[in-house]
Amino acid sequence: MKIGFDGKRAVQNFTGLGNYSRYVITNLCRFFPDNEYWLYAPKRRQSRPFDLLLRDCPQLRQVYASGWWSRAGAAWRSWGITRQLDTDRIDIFHGLSNELPLNIRKAGNLKCVVTIHDLIFLRYPQCYAPIDRTIYAYKFRKACEEADAIIAVSECTKRDIIRYFSIPEEKIQVIYQGCSPVFSYPVSEEKKQEVRRKYALPERYILNVGSIEERKNALLLVQAMQEIPQEIHAVLVGRPTPYSQKIADYCREKGLEKRVHLLHGVSFDDLPALYRLAKLFVYPSRFEGFGIPIIEALHAGVPVIAATGSCLEEAGGENSCYIHPDDVEGLAQTACSLLQTPETCERMIRQGKEYVQRFSEKKQACQLMNLYRALMK
């Protein structure tokens, strides 16, 4: 088969959607090397993550916008790419990040698949500008309607696709996301100490990883710190936003400046050590499409506390702990209980590592390939 991918995020994005795109392409190239894989993107961008993708997938063909289209990358991705897909005789085109070309049905007889990660902009419209909500709603809905098959990254996202877009259930398949295998690799004591010094990490801390924004709800952890023993600190890792300032102001008001550490610009290479040095991982997000940081934490051997209300139970499994996203006292009590019972933490770590095997690279690659093959019959 000739399988084409919308590669914009794989080339240009170095967080969630970009990581997912590179993860999918790498796994398919690795486990099913006999197919042809084509990556389509408006332009090339030099970066270590993309260079690693090309290193791991030497058979991956790259196609970039040329001529007039190279000066209008967004238009090429929405309209101009379709003729190229037809010229290249692509069998299946996979939109990896919620979108398909708007005129995809003009691209000959190819089949098309779209991955929908979440519909948070519909559940929490206050977090998005009106123009963004309008564009997302149009593009996501059209992609779902035009696609031959839809991949939802969780059962929660599948329910939302049915609820908001009235898409038939049989058109949607849940294929979970995974994370980079580096989080399951051992980390040397030397690397741990290097990372501890680099970021001035405290001896005992609770970790939170993700964009520090309102929906992610990291303030709940900061509020709970007032009821957690003084020797325990909180380390929040993520892209800064105006919400970061809200957290910083709260810390000053409550005298928590020395116990709450906000880290921005953390190297991906340092993240596995940051996880492994943590005593607990707390992810109180109000809503997620899936919750990759939870998977990373379980692979790294860190007990997880997450919030109810979306799909985080799917990511964390029944042996992680869950609290309501507004329950400060519940979070504090759960954290204190775990910190005082190392045997419980050991059990959670052991069972968590068993649970995340369901998100293995090979399993997800096989599910994707089975879907592609079914469409070609």
mmCIF file of C-alpha atoms in Angstrom:
data_model
loop_
_atom_site.group_PDB
_atom_site.id
_atom_site.type_symbol
_atom_site.label_atom_id
_atom_site.label_comp_id
_atom_site.label_asym_id
_atom_site.label_seq_id
_atom_site.Cartn_x
_atom_site.Cartn_y
_atom_site.Cartn_z
ATOM 1 C CA MET A 1 0.000 0.000 0.000
ATOM 2 C CA LYS A 2 0.948 3.618 -0.516
ATOM 3 C CA ILE A 3 0.047 5.420 2.699
ATOM 4 C CA GLY A 4 0.218 9.207 2.903
ATOM 5 C CA PHE A 5 0.206 11.330 6.056
ATOM 6 C CA ASP A 6 -0.607 14.952 6.788
ATOM 7 C CA GLY A 7 2.873 15.747 8.061
ATOM 8 C CA LYS A 8 2.593 19.372 9.133
ATOM 9 C CA ARG A 9 2.615 18.557 12.842
ATOM 10 C CA ALA A 10 5.291 15.888 12.461
ATOM 11 C CA VAL A 11 7.588 18.473 10.867
ATOM 12 C CA GLN A 12 6.730 21.636 12.793
ATOM 13 C CA ASN A 13 5.210 20.717 16.175
ATOM 14 C CA PHE A 14 7.331 19.397 19.042
ATOM 15 C CA THR A 15 4.673 18.654 21.658
ATOM 16 C CA GLY A 16 1.370 16.706 21.681
ATOM 17 C CA LEU A 17 0.155 16.505 18.076
ATOM 18 C CA GLY A 18 3.674 16.466 16.693
ATOM 19 C CA ASN A 19 4.701 13.685 19.065
ATOM 20 C CA TYR A 20 1.642 11.644 18.084
ATOM 21 C CA SER A 21 2.331 12.117 14.373
ATOM 22 C CA ARG A 22 5.953 11.045 14.630
ATOM 23 C CA TYR A 23 5.003 8.155 16.929
ATOM 24 C CA VAL A 24 2.465 6.749 14.455
ATOM 25 C CA ILE A 25 4.721 7.096 11.423
ATOM 26 C CA THR A 26 7.735 5.595 13.211
ATOM 27 C CA ASN A 27 5.790 2.566 14.445
ATOM 28 C CA LEU A 28 4.248 1.814 11.058
ATOM 29 C CA CYS A 29 7.620 2.078 9.327
ATOM 30 C CA ARG A 30 9.139 -0.169 11.968
ATOM 31 C CA PHE A 31 6.554 -2.944 12.133
ATOM 32 C CA PHE A 32 5.265 -2.824 8.540
ATOM 33 C CA PRO A 33 8.282 -1.823 6.436
ATOM 34 C CA ASP A 34 6.948 -3.311 3.188
ATOM 35 C CA ASN A 35 4.477 -0.475 2.583
ATOM 36 C CA GLU A 36 5.329 2.879 1.016
ATOM 37 C CA TYR A 37 4.998 5.810 3.405
ATOM 38 C CA TRP A 38 4.699 9.379 2.129
ATOM 39 C CA LEU A 39 4.772 12.484 4.325
ATOM 40 C CA TYR A 40 3.150 15.678 3.035
ATOM 41 C CA ALA A 41 3.922 19.038 4.661
ATOM 42 C CA PRO A 42 3.819 22.691 3.588
ATOM 43 C CA LYS A 43 7.537 23.172 4.305
ATOM 44 C CA ARG A 44 10.580 21.535 5.847
ATOM 45 C CA ARG A 45 11.814 22.654 9.254
ATOM 46 C CA GLN A 46 15.104 21.584 10.797
ATOM 47 C CA SER A 47 14.630 20.089 14.256
ATOM 48 C CA ARG A 48 16.004 17.223 16.310
ATOM 49 C CA PRO A 49 12.618 15.426 16.667
ATOM 50 C CA PHE A 50 12.051 15.476 12.922
ATOM 51 C CA ASP A 51 15.644 14.487 12.194
ATOM 52 C CA LEU A 52 15.167 11.487 14.495
ATOM 53 C CA LEU A 53 12.014 10.535 12.601
ATOM 54 C CA LEU A 54 13.925 10.561 9.302
ATOM 55 C CA ARG A 55 16.752 8.561 10.877
ATOM 56 C CA ASP A 56 14.337 5.912 12.139
ATOM 57 C CA CYS A 57 12.293 5.844 8.918
ATOM 58 C CA PRO A 58 14.745 5.961 5.999
ATOM 59 C CA GLN A 59 12.047 4.675 3.646
ATOM 60 C CA LEU A 60 9.791 7.679 4.369
ATOM 61 C CA ARG A 61 9.261 9.848 1.276
ATOM 62 C CA GLN A 62 8.860 13.573 1.841
ATOM 63 C CA VAL A 63 6.703 15.880 -0.269
ATOM 64 C CA TYR A 64 6.610 19.643 0.335
ATOM 65 C CA ALA A 65 4.622 22.424 -1.281
ATOM 66 C CA SER A 66 6.385 23.897 -4.301
ATOM 67 C CA GLY A 67 5.952 26.841 -6.638
ATOM 68 C CA TRP A 68 3.183 29.257 -5.734
ATOM 69 C CA TRP A 69 1.858 26.867 -3.090
ATOM 70 C CA SER A 70 5.081 27.140 -1.093
ATOM 71 C CA ARG A 71 4.113 30.720 -0.266
ATOM 72 C CA ALA A 72 0.653 29.675 0.907
ATOM 73 C CA GLY A 73 1.287 26.609 3.042
ATOM 74 C CA ALA A 74 -2.067 26.586 4.822
ATOM 75 C CA ALA A 75 -3.938 26.769 1.501
ATOM 76 C CA TRP A 76 -1.797 23.969 0.057
ATOM 77 C CA ARG A 77 -2.588 21.771 3.047
ATOM 78 C CA SER A 78 -6.323 22.432 2.692
ATOM 79 C CA TRP A 79 -6.664 22.342 -1.112
ATOM 80 C CA GLY A 80 -3.440 22.060 -3.117
ATOM 81 C CA ILE A 81 -2.299 18.778 -1.607
ATOM 82 C CA THR A 82 -5.201 16.843 -3.125
ATOM 83 C CA ARG A 83 -3.908 16.894 -6.701
ATOM 84 C CA GLN A 84 -0.504 15.780 -5.441
ATOM 85 C CA LEU A 85 -2.063 12.796 -3.644
ATOM 86 C CA ASP A 86 -3.765 11.838 -6.906
ATOM 87 C CA THR A 87 -0.537 12.229 -8.889
ATOM 88 C CA ASP A 88 1.357 10.062 -6.381
ATOM 89 C CA ARG A 89 -1.398 7.413 -6.502
ATOM 90 C CA ILE A 90 -1.762 7.284 -2.738
ATOM 91 C CA ASP A 91 -4.036 4.462 -1.545
ATOM 92 C CA ILE A 92 -4.776 5.781 1.961
ATOM 93 C CA PHE A 93 -4.342 9.286 3.347
ATOM 94 C CA HIS A 94 -4.298 9.704 7.119
ATOM 95 C CA GLY A 95 -4.962 13.094 8.680
ATOM 96 C CA LEU A 96 -3.097 12.694 11.956
ATOM 97 C CA SER A 97 -4.267 15.886 13.662
ATOM 98 C CA ASN A 98 -8.038 16.359 13.420
ATOM 99 C CA GLU A 99 -8.123 17.516 9.785
ATOM 100 C CA LEU A 100 -8.320 16.365 6.176
ATOM 101 C CA PRO A 101 -7.897 18.439 3.008
ATOM 102 C CA LEU A 102 -11.199 20.195 2.420
ATOM 103 C CA ASN A 103 -11.438 18.812 -1.117
ATOM 104 C CA ILE A 104 -10.166 15.327 -0.285
ATOM 105 C CA ARG A 105 -12.980 13.692 -2.272
ATOM 106 C CA LYS A 106 -11.443 15.026 -5.493
ATOM 107 C CA ALA A 107 -8.319 12.915 -4.970
ATOM 108 C CA GLY A 108 -9.240 9.920 -7.110
ATOM 109 C CA ASN A 109 -10.129 6.654 -5.388
ATOM 110 C CA LEU A 110 -8.027 6.955 -2.266
ATOM 111 C CA LYS A 111 -9.424 6.107 1.160
ATOM 112 C CA CYS A 112 -9.004 8.599 3.978
ATOM 113 C CA VAL A 113 -8.699 8.309 7.744
ATOM 114 C CA VAL A 114 -8.665 11.070 10.344
ATOM 115 C CA THR A 115 -7.524 10.941 13.960
ATOM 116 C CA ILE A 116 -9.619 13.087 16.301
ATOM 117 C CA HIS A 117 -7.779 13.801 19.523
ATOM 118 C CA ASP A 118 -10.422 15.754 21.428
ATOM 119 C CA LEU A 119 -13.302 18.204 21.085
ATOM 120 C CA ILE A 120 -12.309 20.293 24.079
ATOM 121 C CA PHE A 121 -13.082 23.514 22.208
ATOM 122 C CA LEU A 122 -16.760 22.475 22.257
ATOM 123 C CA ARG A 123 -16.793 21.324 25.872
ATOM 124 C CA TYR A 124 -14.850 24.349 27.159
ATOM 125 C CA PRO A 125 -15.545 27.121 24.633
ATOM 126 C CA GLN A 126 -14.450 29.804 27.122
ATOM 127 C CA CYS A 127 -10.848 28.597 26.694
ATOM 128 C CA TYR A 128 -10.791 29.410 22.967
ATOM 129 C CA ALA A 129 -11.184 32.527 20.851
ATOM 130 C CA PRO A 130 -14.509 32.602 18.934
ATOM 131 C CA ILE A 131 -12.770 32.555 15.533
ATOM 132 C CA ASP A 132 -10.731 29.486 16.546
ATOM 133 C CA ARG A 133 -13.846 27.649 17.733
ATOM 134 C CA THR A 134 -15.585 28.380 14.446
ATOM 135 C CA ILE A 135 -12.661 27.157 12.334
ATOM 136 C CA TYR A 136 -12.113 24.038 14.426
ATOM 137 C CA ALA A 137 -15.788 23.112 14.420
ATOM 138 C CA TYR A 138 -15.968 23.405 10.632
ATOM 139 C CA LYS A 139 -12.741 21.530 9.891
ATOM 140 C CA PHE A 140 -13.209 18.761 12.460
ATOM 141 C CA ARG A 141 -16.834 18.107 11.513
ATOM 142 C CA LYS A 142 -16.057 18.079 7.781
ATOM 143 C CA ALA A 143 -13.137 15.715 8.325
ATOM 144 C CA CYS A 144 -15.375 13.326 10.273
ATOM 145 C CA GLU A 145 -18.037 13.452 7.585
ATOM 146 C CA GLU A 146 -15.607 12.964 4.689
ATOM 147 C CA ALA A 147 -13.407 10.268 6.251
ATOM 148 C CA ASP A 148 -13.924 6.610 5.463
ATOM 149 C CA ALA A 149 -12.894 5.855 9.039
ATOM 150 C CA ILE A 150 -12.285 7.910 12.178
ATOM 151 C CA ILE A 151 -9.756 7.103 14.877
ATOM 152 C CA ALA A 152 -10.627 8.388 18.346
ATOM 153 C CA VAL A 153 -7.787 8.371 20.878
ATOM 154 C CA SER A 154 -10.138 7.392 23.733
ATOM 155 C CA GLU A 155 -13.660 6.166 24.392
ATOM 156 C CA CYS A 156 -14.361 9.624 25.789
ATOM 157 C CA THR A 157 -13.401 11.267 22.493
ATOM 158 C CA LYS A 158 -15.493 8.712 20.598
ATOM 159 C CA ARG A 159 -18.543 9.641 22.672
ATOM 160 C CA ASP A 160 -17.946 13.324 21.978
ATOM 161 C CA ILE A 161 -17.672 12.758 18.204
ATOM 162 C CA ILE A 162 -21.035 11.004 18.271
ATOM 163 C CA ARG A 163 -22.581 13.603 20.561
ATOM 164 C CA TYR A 164 -21.408 16.802 18.850
ATOM 165 C CA PHE A 165 -21.170 15.718 15.199
ATOM 166 C CA SER A 166 -23.835 12.952 15.028
ATOM 167 C CA ILE A 167 -21.374 10.554 13.410
ATOM 168 C CA PRO A 168 -22.427 6.870 13.262
ATOM 169 C CA GLU A 169 -20.685 4.834 15.950
ATOM 170 C CA GLU A 170 -19.608 2.115 13.515
ATOM 171 C CA LYS A 171 -17.458 4.631 11.627
ATOM 172 C CA ILE A 172 -15.282 5.287 14.699
ATOM 173 C CA GLN A 173 -12.548 3.060 16.100
ATOM 174 C CA VAL A 174 -10.726 3.738 19.346
ATOM 175 C CA ILE A 175 -6.967 3.319 19.036
ATOM 176 C CA TYR A 176 -5.162 4.568 22.095
ATOM 177 C CA GLN A 177 -2.050 6.697 22.010
ATOM 178 C CA GLY A 178 1.254 5.638 23.469
ATOM 179 C CA CYS A 179 4.335 7.538 24.486
ATOM 180 C CA SER A 180 8.001 7.519 23.653
ATOM 181 C CA PRO A 181 9.694 4.314 24.844
ATOM 182 C CA VAL A 182 12.368 6.396 26.607
ATOM 183 C CA PHE A 183 10.096 6.676 29.654
ATOM 184 C CA SER A 184 10.341 2.936 30.247
ATOM 185 C CA TYR A 185 14.138 2.829 29.927
ATOM 186 C CA PRO A 186 16.295 2.827 33.096
ATOM 187 C CA VAL A 187 17.840 6.172 34.047
ATOM 188 C CA SER A 188 21.325 6.124 35.546
ATOM 189 C CA GLU A 189 21.953 7.592 38.965
ATOM 190 C CA GLU A 190 24.430 9.945 37.332
ATOM 191 C CA LYS A 191 21.752 11.301 34.981
ATOM 192 C CA LYS A 192 19.283 11.690 37.854
ATOM 193 C CA GLN A 193 21.742 13.733 39.882
ATOM 194 C CA GLU A 194 22.648 15.819 36.855
ATOM 195 C CA VAL A 195 18.968 16.667 36.335
ATOM 196 C CA ARG A 196 18.450 17.334 40.035
ATOM 197 C CA ARG A 197 21.299 19.866 40.005
ATOM 198 C CA LYS A 198 20.298 21.414 36.684
ATOM 199 C CA TYR A 199 16.774 22.276 37.840
ATOM 200 C CA ALA A 200 17.534 22.651 41.570
ATOM 201 C CA LEU A 201 15.023 19.918 42.362
ATOM 202 C CA PRO A 202 14.032 19.284 45.986
ATOM 203 C CA GLU A 203 14.668 15.906 47.609
ATOM 204 C CA ARG A 204 10.983 14.866 47.704
ATOM 205 C CA TYR A 205 8.438 16.248 45.285
ATOM 206 C CA ILE A 206 5.116 15.698 43.557
ATOM 207 C CA LEU A 207 5.324 16.159 39.788
ATOM 208 C CA ASN A 208 2.895 17.650 37.275
ATOM 209 C CA VAL A 209 3.698 17.814 33.540
ATOM 210 C CA GLY A 210 1.701 19.655 30.854
ATOM 211 C CA SER A 211 0.967 23.129 29.581
ATOM 212 C CA ILE A 212 0.316 25.296 32.627
ATOM 213 C CA GLU A 213 -3.120 26.510 31.569
ATOM 214 C CA GLU A 214 -6.542 26.874 33.175
ATOM 215 C CA ARG A 215 -8.022 23.631 31.872
ATOM 216 C CA LYS A 216 -5.066 21.608 33.138
ATOM 217 C CA ASN A 217 -6.012 22.736 36.657
ATOM 218 C CA ALA A 218 -2.524 22.602 38.216
ATOM 219 C CA LEU A 219 -3.682 25.145 40.817
ATOM 220 C CA LEU A 220 -5.544 22.303 42.539
ATOM 221 C CA LEU A 221 -2.215 20.659 43.358
ATOM 222 C CA VAL A 222 -0.773 23.969 44.571
ATOM 223 C CA GLN A 223 -3.789 24.517 46.822
ATOM 224 C CA ALA A 224 -3.456 21.002 48.223
ATOM 225 C CA MET A 225 0.173 21.671 49.174
ATOM 226 C CA GLN A 226 -1.050 23.606 52.212
ATOM 227 C CA GLU A 227 -2.322 20.295 53.666
ATOM 228 C CA ILE A 228 0.706 18.213 52.639
ATOM 229 C CA PRO A 229 3.814 17.933 54.881
ATOM 230 C CA GLN A 230 6.273 20.808 54.557
ATOM 231 C CA GLU A 231 9.166 18.639 53.341
ATOM 232 C CA ILE A 232 7.161 17.713 50.205
ATOM 233 C CA HIS A 233 7.408 20.119 47.272
ATOM 234 C CA ALA A 234 5.483 20.457 43.986
ATOM 235 C CA VAL A 235 7.250 20.642 40.608
ATOM 236 C CA LEU A 236 5.172 21.894 37.672
ATOM 237 C CA VAL A 237 6.713 21.373 34.227
ATOM 238 C CA GLY A 238 5.206 22.972 31.151
ATOM 239 C CA ARG A 239 4.804 25.828 28.734
ATOM 240 C CA PRO A 240 4.130 29.117 30.526
ATOM 241 C CA THR A 241 0.764 30.845 30.074
ATOM 242 C CA PRO A 242 -1.104 33.635 31.892
ATOM 243 C CA TYR A 243 -2.332 30.866 34.213
ATOM 244 C CA SER A 244 1.282 30.434 35.367
ATOM 245 C CA GLN A 245 1.125 33.933 36.796
ATOM 246 C CA LYS A 246 -2.103 33.072 38.596
ATOM 247 C CA ILE A 247 -0.318 30.170 40.256
ATOM 248 C CA ALA A 248 2.714 32.310 41.105
ATOM 249 C CA ASP A 249 0.447 34.951 42.688
ATOM 250 C CA TYR A 250 -1.321 32.290 44.751
ATOM 251 C CA CYS A 251 2.025 30.939 45.969
ATOM 252 C CA ARG A 252 3.122 34.403 47.125
ATOM 253 C CA GLU A 253 -0.188 34.976 48.873
ATOM 254 C CA LYS A 254 -0.003 31.648 50.732
ATOM 255 C CA GLY A 255 3.732 31.576 51.372
ATOM 256 C CA LEU A 256 4.368 28.622 49.076
ATOM 257 C CA GLU A 257 7.081 30.171 46.880
ATOM 258 C CA LYS A 258 9.802 27.884 48.236
ATOM 259 C CA ARG A 259 7.706 24.714 47.926
ATOM 260 C CA VAL A 260 6.230 25.165 44.434
ATOM 261 C CA HIS A 261 8.632 25.147 41.476
ATOM 262 C CA LEU A 262 7.479 26.151 37.972
ATOM 263 C CA LEU A 263 9.857 24.833 35.320
ATOM 264 C CA HIS A 264 9.654 26.036 31.713
ATOM 265 C CA GLY A 265 11.744 24.956 28.755
ATOM 266 C CA VAL A 266 12.656 21.566 30.196
ATOM 267 C CA SER A 267 14.573 19.410 27.715
ATOM 268 C CA PHE A 268 12.749 16.276 26.555
ATOM 269 C CA ASP A 269 15.931 14.333 27.310
ATOM 270 C CA ASP A 270 15.612 15.352 30.973
ATOM 271 C CA LEU A 271 11.962 14.374 31.410
ATOM 272 C CA PRO A 272 12.467 10.660 32.180
ATOM 273 C CA ALA A 273 14.757 11.561 35.077
ATOM 274 C CA LEU A 274 12.285 14.198 36.337
ATOM 275 C CA TYR A 275 9.580 11.523 36.443
ATOM 276 C CA ARG A 276 11.765 8.916 38.144
ATOM 277 C CA LEU A 277 12.892 11.340 40.842
ATOM 278 C CA ALA A 278 9.280 12.180 41.755
ATOM 279 C CA LYS A 279 7.413 10.523 44.621
ATOM 280 C CA LEU A 280 3.990 10.996 43.014
ATOM 281 C CA PHE A 281 2.578 12.235 39.724
ATOM 282 C CA VAL A 282 -0.564 14.379 39.908
ATOM 283 C CA TYR A 283 -2.641 15.210 36.824
ATOM 284 C CA PRO A 284 -5.793 17.099 37.889
ATOM 285 C CA SER A 285 -6.830 18.231 34.385
ATOM 286 C CA ARG A 286 -10.527 18.963 33.969
ATOM 287 C CA PHE A 287 -10.611 17.462 30.516
ATOM 288 C CA GLU A 288 -8.253 15.670 28.129
ATOM 289 C CA GLY A 289 -8.458 13.753 24.894
ATOM 290 C CA PHE A 290 -6.362 11.032 26.513
ATOM 291 C CA GLY A 291 -3.605 12.122 28.930
ATOM 292 C CA ILE A 292 -0.177 11.059 27.657
ATOM 293 C CA PRO A 293 1.712 12.337 30.759
ATOM 294 C CA ILE A 294 -0.100 9.671 32.781
ATOM 295 C CA ILE A 295 1.236 6.979 30.452
ATOM 296 C CA GLU A 296 4.725 8.465 30.767
ATOM 297 C CA ALA A 297 4.476 8.401 34.560
ATOM 298 C CA LEU A 298 3.300 4.789 34.682
ATOM 299 C CA HIS A 299 6.125 3.697 32.390
ATOM 300 C CA ALA A 300 8.592 5.563 34.606
ATOM 301 C CA GLY A 301 7.290 3.856 37.743
ATOM 302 C CA VAL A 302 5.550 6.760 39.487
ATOM 303 C CA PRO A 303 2.202 6.364 41.331
ATOM 304 C CA VAL A 304 -0.512 8.480 39.665
ATOM 305 C CA ILE A 305 -3.323 10.625 41.042
ATOM 306 C CA ALA A 306 -5.604 12.027 38.327
ATOM 307 C CA ALA A 307 -8.950 13.773 37.997
ATOM 308 C CA THR A 308 -12.295 12.238 37.165
ATOM 309 C CA GLY A 309 -14.598 13.648 34.491
ATOM 310 C CA SER A 310 -12.988 12.812 31.149
ATOM 311 C CA CYS A 311 -10.775 9.982 29.924
ATOM 312 C CA LEU A 312 -8.009 9.921 32.508
ATOM 313 C CA GLU A 313 -9.273 6.664 34.010
ATOM 314 C CA GLU A 314 -8.667 5.089 30.596
ATOM 315 C CA ALA A 315 -5.070 6.257 30.650
ATOM 316 C CA GLY A 316 -4.339 5.449 34.292
ATOM 317 C CA GLY A 317 -6.274 2.230 34.787
ATOM 318 C CA GLU A 318 -8.029 0.980 37.881
ATOM 319 C CA ASN A 319 -4.912 0.915 40.058
ATOM 320 C CA SER A 320 -4.251 4.650 39.880
ATOM 321 C CA CYS A 321 -6.078 7.052 42.210
ATOM 322 C CA TYR A 322 -8.740 9.565 41.124
ATOM 323 C CA ILE A 323 -10.224 12.683 42.687
ATOM 324 C CA HIS A 324 -12.774 15.276 41.594
ATOM 325 C CA PRO A 325 -11.038 18.212 39.835
ATOM 326 C CA ASP A 326 -12.354 20.632 42.488
ATOM 327 C CA ASP A 327 -11.588 18.480 45.542
ATOM 328 C CA VAL A 328 -8.558 20.088 47.185
ATOM 329 C CA GLU A 329 -9.002 18.154 50.416
ATOM 330 C CA GLY A 330 -9.452 14.860 48.556
ATOM 331 C CA LEU A 331 -6.228 15.405 46.626
ATOM 332 C CA ALA A 332 -4.312 16.324 49.790
ATOM 333 C CA GLN A 333 -5.621 13.292 51.688
ATOM 334 C CA THR A 334 -4.872 10.904 48.816
ATOM 335 C CA ALA A 335 -1.354 12.281 48.380
ATOM 336 C CA CYS A 336 -0.615 12.100 52.117
ATOM 337 C CA SER A 337 -1.926 8.544 52.309
ATOM 338 C CA LEU A 338 0.327 7.403 49.460
ATOM 339 C CA LEU A 339 3.375 9.238 50.804
ATOM 340 C CA GLN A 340 2.916 7.473 54.148
ATOM 341 C CA THR A 341 2.404 3.966 52.710
ATOM 342 C CA PRO A 342 5.338 2.971 50.490
ATOM 343 C CA GLU A 343 3.960 -0.561 50.140
ATOM 344 C CA THR A 344 0.853 0.866 48.440
ATOM 345 C CA CYS A 345 3.042 2.905 46.103
ATOM 346 C CA GLU A 346 5.089 -0.174 45.215
ATOM 347 C CA ARG A 347 1.924 -2.074 44.362
ATOM 348 C CA MET A 348 0.650 0.816 42.215
ATOM 349 C CA ILE A 349 3.982 1.020 40.409
ATOM 350 C CA ARG A 350 3.995 -2.717 39.669
ATOM 351 C CA GLN A 351 0.382 -2.813 38.494
ATOM 352 C CA GLY A 352 0.796 0.421 36.526
ATOM 353 C CA LYS A 353 3.675 -1.021 34.529
ATOM 354 C CA GLU A 354 1.541 -4.054 33.718
ATOM 355 C CA TYR A 355 -1.428 -1.876 32.716
ATOM 356 C CA VAL A 356 0.465 0.330 30.235
ATOM 357 C CA GLN A 357 1.502 -2.677 28.174
ATOM 358 C CA ARG A 358 -1.876 -2.311 26.444
ATOM 359 C CA PHE A 359 -0.529 0.896 24.912
ATOM 360 C CA SER A 360 2.448 -0.841 23.311
ATOM 361 C CA GLU A 361 3.866 0.436 20.025
ATOM 362 C CA LYS A 362 3.345 -2.875 18.248
ATOM 363 C CA LYS A 363 -0.286 -3.220 19.326
ATOM 364 C CA GLN A 364 -1.174 0.259 18.113
ATOM 365 C CA ALA A 365 0.686 -0.212 14.831
ATOM 366 C CA CYS A 366 -1.191 -3.483 14.241
ATOM 367 C CA GLN A 367 -4.549 -1.859 14.989
ATOM 368 C CA LEU A 368 -3.813 0.928 12.523
ATOM 369 C CA MET A 369 -2.639 -1.457 9.806
ATOM 370 C CA ASN A 370 -5.697 -3.679 10.273
ATOM 371 C CA LEU A 371 -7.883 -0.615 9.800
ATOM 372 C CA TYR A 372 -6.022 0.412 6.623
ATOM 373 C CA ARG A 373 -6.283 -3.110 5.194
ATOM 374 C CA ALA A 374 -9.997 -3.313 5.955
ATOM 375 C CA LEU A 375 -10.562 -0.073 3.998
ATOM 376 C CA MET A 376 -8.702 -1.472 0.979
ATOM 377 C CA LYS A 377 -10.808 -4.619 0.705
#
